[in-house]
CSV table of C-alpha atoms in Angstrom, one decimal:
chain,number,residue,atom,x,y,z
A,521,UNK,CA,133.1,84.1,183.3
A,522,UNK,CA,130.8,84.7,180.4
A,523,UNK,CA,132.1,86.7,177.4
A,524,UNK,CA,131.0,90.3,177.1
A,525,UNK,CA,128.4,90.7,174.6
A,526,UNK,CA,129.1,92.6,171.4
A,527,UNK,CA,127.5,96.0,171.0
A,528,UNK,CA,124.6,95.9,168.5
A,529,UNK,CA,125.5,97.9,165.3
A,530,UNK,CA,122.8,100.6,164.8
A,531,UNK,CA,121.0,100.7,161.5
A,532,UNK,CA,121.2,103.8,159.3
A,533,UNK,CA,118.2,105.8,158.9
A,534,UNK,CA,119.4,107.4,155.7
A,535,UNK,CA,117.4,106.2,152.7
A,536,UNK,CA,119.3,103.9,150.4
A,537,UNK,CA,120.3,105.3,147.0
A,538,UNK,CA,120.9,103.7,143.6
A,539,UNK,CA,124.6,103.9,144.1
A,540,UNK,CA,124.5,102.5,147.8
A,541,UNK,CA,121.8,99.9,147.3
A,542,UNK,CA,122.3,97.5,144.3
A,543,UNK,CA,119.2,95.7,144.8
A,544,UNK,CA,117.3,98.9,143.9
A,545,UNK,CA,119.4,99.9,140.9
A,546,UNK,CA,117.7,100.1,137.6
A,547,UNK,CA,118.4,97.1,135.4
A,548,UNK,CA,118.0,96.9,131.7
A,549,UNK,CA,114.8,95.4,130.4
A,550,UNK,CA,114.9,92.0,129.1
A,551,UNK,CA,113.9,91.1,125.4
A,552,UNK,CA,110.6,89.9,126.5
A,553,UNK,CA,109.9,92.9,128.8
A,554,UNK,CA,111.0,95.4,125.9
A,555,UNK,CA,109.0,93.6,123.1
A,556,UNK,CA,106.3,95.6,121.7
A,557,UNK,CA,102.8,94.6,122.9
A,558,UNK,CA,100.4,92.7,120.8
A,559,UNK,CA,98.4,94.9,118.5
A,560,UNK,CA,94.6,95.2,119.3
A,561,UNK,CA,92.0,95.3,116.7
A,562,UNK,CA,88.2,95.8,116.8
A,563,UNK,CA,86.8,92.4,116.3
A,564,UNK,CA,85.3,93.5,112.9
A,565,UNK,CA,88.6,94.8,111.7
A,566,UNK,CA,90.7,91.8,112.5
A,567,UNK,CA,89.8,89.7,109.3
A,568,UNK,CA,90.8,92.6,107.0
A,569,UNK,CA,94.1,93.1,109.1
A,570,UNK,CA,94.8,89.5,108.7
A,571,UNK,CA,94.4,89.7,104.9
A,572,UNK,CA,96.6,92.7,104.9
A,573,UNK,CA,99.2,90.9,106.8
A,574,UNK,CA,98.9,87.8,104.6
A,575,UNK,CA,99.4,89.9,101.5
A,576,UNK,CA,102.5,91.4,103.0
A,577,UNK,CA,103.9,88.0,103.7
A,578,UNK,CA,103.0,86.8,100.2
A,579,UNK,CA,104.9,89.9,98.7
A,580,UNK,CA,108.0,89.3,100.9
A,581,UNK,CA,108.3,85.5,101.1
A,582,UNK,CA,106.1,84.1,98.3
A,583,UNK,CA,103.4,81.5,98.4
A,584,UNK,CA,105.7,79.1,100.3
A,585,UNK,CA,105.8,81.5,103.2
A,586,UNK,CA,102.0,81.7,103.5
A,587,UNK,CA,101.4,79.9,106.8
A,588,UNK,CA,98.8,80.8,109.6
A,589,UNK,CA,101.5,81.5,112.1
A,590,UNK,CA,103.6,83.6,109.8
A,591,UNK,CA,100.5,85.8,109.0
A,592,UNK,CA,99.5,86.0,112.7
A,593,UNK,CA,103.0,87.1,113.6
A,594,UNK,CA,103.0,89.7,110.8
A,595,UNK,CA,99.6,91.0,112.1
A,596,UNK,CA,100.8,91.0,115.8
A,597,UNK,CA,97.9,88.7,116.9
A,598,UNK,CA,97.5,85.4,118.6
A,599,UNK,CA,98.5,82.5,116.3
A,600,UNK,CA,95.0,81.2,116.8
A,601,UNK,CA,93.3,84.3,115.3
A,602,UNK,CA,93.5,83.4,111.6
A,603,UNK,CA,92.0,80.0,112.2
A,604,UNK,CA,89.2,81.5,114.3
A,605,UNK,CA,88.2,83.9,111.5
A,606,UNK,CA,89.1,81.9,108.3
A,607,UNK,CA,89.0,78.2,109.4
A,608,UNK,CA,92.3,77.2,107.8
A,609,UNK,CA,95.0,78.1,105.5
A,610,UNK,CA,92.9,77.4,102.5
A,611,UNK,CA,90.0,79.6,103.7
A,612,UNK,CA,92.4,82.5,104.3
A,613,UNK,CA,94.3,82.2,101.0
A,614,UNK,CA,90.9,81.9,99.1
A,615,UNK,CA,89.7,85.1,100.9
A,616,UNK,CA,93.0,86.8,99.9
A,617,UNK,CA,92.5,85.5,96.2
A,618,UNK,CA,89.1,87.0,96.3
A,619,UNK,CA,90.6,90.5,97.3
A,620,UNK,CA,92.7,90.0,94.2
A,621,UNK,CA,89.7,89.2,91.8
A,622,UNK,CA,87.9,92.3,93.2
A,623,UNK,CA,90.9,94.6,92.4
A,624,UNK,CA,91.2,92.9,89.1
A,625,UNK,CA,87.6,93.6,88.3
A,626,UNK,CA,87.8,97.0,89.4
A,627,UNK,CA,90.8,97.6,87.3
A,628,UNK,CA,89.2,96.3,84.1
A,629,UNK,CA,85.9,98.1,84.9
A,630,UNK,CA,87.4,101.6,85.4
A,631,UNK,CA,89.6,101.1,82.4
A,632,UNK,CA,86.8,100.9,80.0
A,633,UNK,CA,84.4,103.9,80.0
A,634,UNK,CA,80.9,103.5,79.3
A,635,UNK,CA,80.0,104.1,75.6
A,636,UNK,CA,83.4,103.2,74.5
A,637,UNK,CA,83.3,101.1,71.1
A,638,UNK,CA,83.8,97.4,71.2
A,639,UNK,CA,87.5,97.8,70.1
A,640,UNK,CA,88.5,100.3,72.6
A,641,UNK,CA,86.9,98.6,75.4
A,642,UNK,CA,88.5,95.3,74.4
A,643,UNK,CA,91.9,96.9,74.3
A,644,UNK,CA,91.5,98.7,77.5
A,645,UNK,CA,90.2,95.7,79.5
A,646,UNK,CA,93.1,93.5,78.0
A,647,UNK,CA,95.7,96.1,79.0
A,648,UNK,CA,94.2,96.6,82.6
A,649,UNK,CA,94.2,92.6,83.0
A,650,UNK,CA,97.9,92.6,81.9
A,651,UNK,CA,99.0,95.6,84.0
A,652,UNK,CA,97.4,94.3,87.2
A,653,UNK,CA,99.3,91.1,86.8
A,654,UNK,CA,102.6,93.1,86.2
A,655,UNK,CA,101.9,95.2,89.3
A,656,UNK,CA,100.8,92.4,91.5
A,657,UNK,CA,102.7,89.3,90.4
A,658,UNK,CA,102.7,87.4,93.7
A,659,UNK,CA,98.8,88.1,94.2
A,660,UNK,CA,98.0,87.3,90.6
A,661,UNK,CA,99.9,84.1,90.8
A,662,UNK,CA,98.0,83.1,94.1
A,663,UNK,CA,94.7,83.7,92.2
A,664,UNK,CA,95.3,80.9,89.9
A,665,UNK,CA,96.9,78.3,92.3
A,666,UNK,CA,94.2,75.8,92.7
A,667,UNK,CA,96.1,73.6,94.9
A,668,UNK,CA,96.2,76.5,97.4
A,669,UNK,CA,92.8,78.0,97.2
A,670,UNK,CA,89.2,76.7,96.9
A,671,UNK,CA,87.2,78.0,93.9
A,672,UNK,CA,84.1,76.7,95.6
A,673,UNK,CA,84.6,79.1,98.5
A,674,UNK,CA,81.7,81.5,98.4
A,675,UNK,CA,83.7,84.7,98.7
A,676,UNK,CA,86.2,83.7,96.1
A,677,UNK,CA,83.5,82.3,93.7
A,678,UNK,CA,81.5,85.6,93.9
A,679,UNK,CA,84.7,87.7,93.2
A,680,UNK,CA,85.8,85.6,90.3
A,681,UNK,CA,82.3,85.7,88.8
A,682,UNK,CA,82.4,89.5,89.2
A,683,UNK,CA,85.7,89.6,87.1
A,684,UNK,CA,84.2,87.4,84.6
A,685,UNK,CA,81.2,89.7,84.2
A,686,UNK,CA,83.4,92.6,83.3
A,687,UNK,CA,85.6,90.3,81.0
A,688,UNK,CA,82.3,89.2,79.2
A,689,UNK,CA,81.9,92.6,77.8
A,690,UNK,CA,84.8,92.0,75.3
A,691,UNK,CA,82.5,89.7,73.3
A,692,UNK,CA,79.3,90.6,71.5
A,693,UNK,CA,79.9,94.3,71.0
A,694,UNK,CA,77.7,95.4,73.8
A,695,UNK,CA,78.0,99.1,74.6
A,696,UNK,CA,78.0,98.6,78.4
A,697,UNK,CA,79.0,96.1,81.0
A,698,UNK,CA,76.3,93.3,81.6
A,699,UNK,CA,74.5,93.7,84.9
A,700,UNK,CA,75.4,90.1,85.9
A,701,UNK,CA,77.9,87.3,85.0
A,702,UNK,CA,76.6,85.3,81.9
A,703,UNK,CA,74.5,82.4,82.8
A,704,UNK,CA,74.8,81.0,79.2
A,705,UNK,CA,76.9,81.5,76.1
A,706,UNK,CA,76.6,80.5,72.5
A,707,UNK,CA,79.2,78.2,71.1
A,708,UNK,CA,80.6,81.2,69.3
A,709,UNK,CA,80.8,83.5,72.5
A,710,UNK,CA,82.4,80.6,74.5
A,711,UNK,CA,85.1,80.2,71.9
A,712,UNK,CA,85.6,84.0,71.8
A,713,UNK,CA,85.8,84.5,75.5
A,714,UNK,CA,88.2,81.4,75.9
A,715,UNK,CA,90.5,82.8,73.2
A,716,UNK,CA,90.5,86.3,74.5
A,717,UNK,CA,91.2,85.3,78.2
A,718,UNK,CA,93.8,82.8,77.1
A,719,UNK,CA,95.5,85.6,75.0
A,720,UNK,CA,95.7,88.2,77.8
A,721,UNK,CA,96.5,85.6,80.6
A,722,UNK,CA,99.2,84.1,78.5
A,723,UNK,CA,100.7,87.5,77.9
A,724,UNK,CA,100.4,88.2,81.7
A,725,UNK,CA,102.2,85.0,82.5
A,726,UNK,CA,104.9,85.5,80.0
A,727,UNK,CA,105.5,89.0,81.5
A,728,UNK,CA,105.6,88.2,85.1
A,729,UNK,CA,107.7,85.0,84.5
A,730,UNK,CA,110.2,87.2,82.7
A,731,UNK,CA,110.0,85.1,79.5
A,732,UNK,CA,110.0,87.9,77.0
A,733,UNK,CA,113.6,89.1,77.3
A,734,UNK,CA,114.9,86.8,74.6
A,735,UNK,CA,112.4,88.4,72.1
A,736,UNK,CA,113.4,91.9,73.2
A,737,UNK,CA,117.0,91.2,72.4
A,738,UNK,CA,115.9,90.4,68.7
A,739,UNK,CA,113.6,93.5,68.7
A,740,UNK,CA,115.3,96.6,69.8
A,741,UNK,CA,112.2,98.9,69.0
A,742,UNK,CA,110.8,98.2,72.5
A,743,UNK,CA,112.1,99.6,75.8
A,744,UNK,CA,111.0,96.7,78.2
A,745,UNK,CA,108.8,93.8,78.2
A,746,UNK,CA,105.7,95.7,79.2
A,747,UNK,CA,106.0,97.9,76.2
A,748,UNK,CA,106.2,94.8,74.0
A,749,UNK,CA,103.0,93.3,75.6
A,750,UNK,CA,101.2,96.7,75.2
A,751,UNK,CA,102.0,96.9,71.5
A,752,UNK,CA,100.8,93.3,71.1
A,753,UNK,CA,97.5,94.2,72.8
A,754,UNK,CA,97.2,97.2,70.5
A,755,UNK,CA,98.2,95.7,67.1
A,756,UNK,CA,97.5,92.0,67.2
A,757,UNK,CA,94.1,90.4,67.1
A,758,UNK,CA,94.1,86.7,68.1
A,759,UNK,CA,91.0,84.5,68.4
A,760,UNK,CA,88.3,87.2,68.5
A,761,UNK,CA,87.0,86.9,65.0
A,762,UNK,CA,85.5,83.5,63.9
A,763,UNK,CA,86.4,82.0,60.6
A,764,UNK,CA,83.3,81.9,58.4
A,765,UNK,CA,81.9,78.3,57.7
A,766,UNK,CA,80.5,77.2,54.4
């Protein structure tokens, strides 16, 4: 005799709730799902964003941390974006160094008002050079790391020439900045510019490398290394006056 068939269990017509239906319960987002979306930039704004990101990485991690992937990660863009816009690491770092030279030129230019006498202009430009280095030690260091940048890069070359144009006003006693970088120098002018640049650059490097604290311990009249350097710029003349020849 065939077994009696079991009655079919009727399906509930009530809608499932979160409590009664684990399949529909809300689940926490995974890290990948909760990650912030990649930032979007207008195409023309992306190079500037990458340079800003590179400067952030430079300040935080130093020159050793300046890789294309790290810069892209900081900017929140694809790791291929820096290469697309700058070619390679040298191209990007050269462009960042150019930003530094433009800022340095602006700082020196605005420090020396038109019409100031030669001595006041020389002091102002030297002080602006050193203070720029003190306030931007990582960027200043990159600007002179020839193994990391390419001085033949057009953007960097133009920026460095602009800084040289401003610096050239410290020689010759001209009442205003030259309209363009010098295309030739007399022997005397070349020696003066070399001495002046070497003087302020050396002070800047001693300052940002923290090499002056030993002197400060022996000279209590200065509050800090920057005060010592400022005093040296105001009071000491080195290499700007040529010895007369018989």
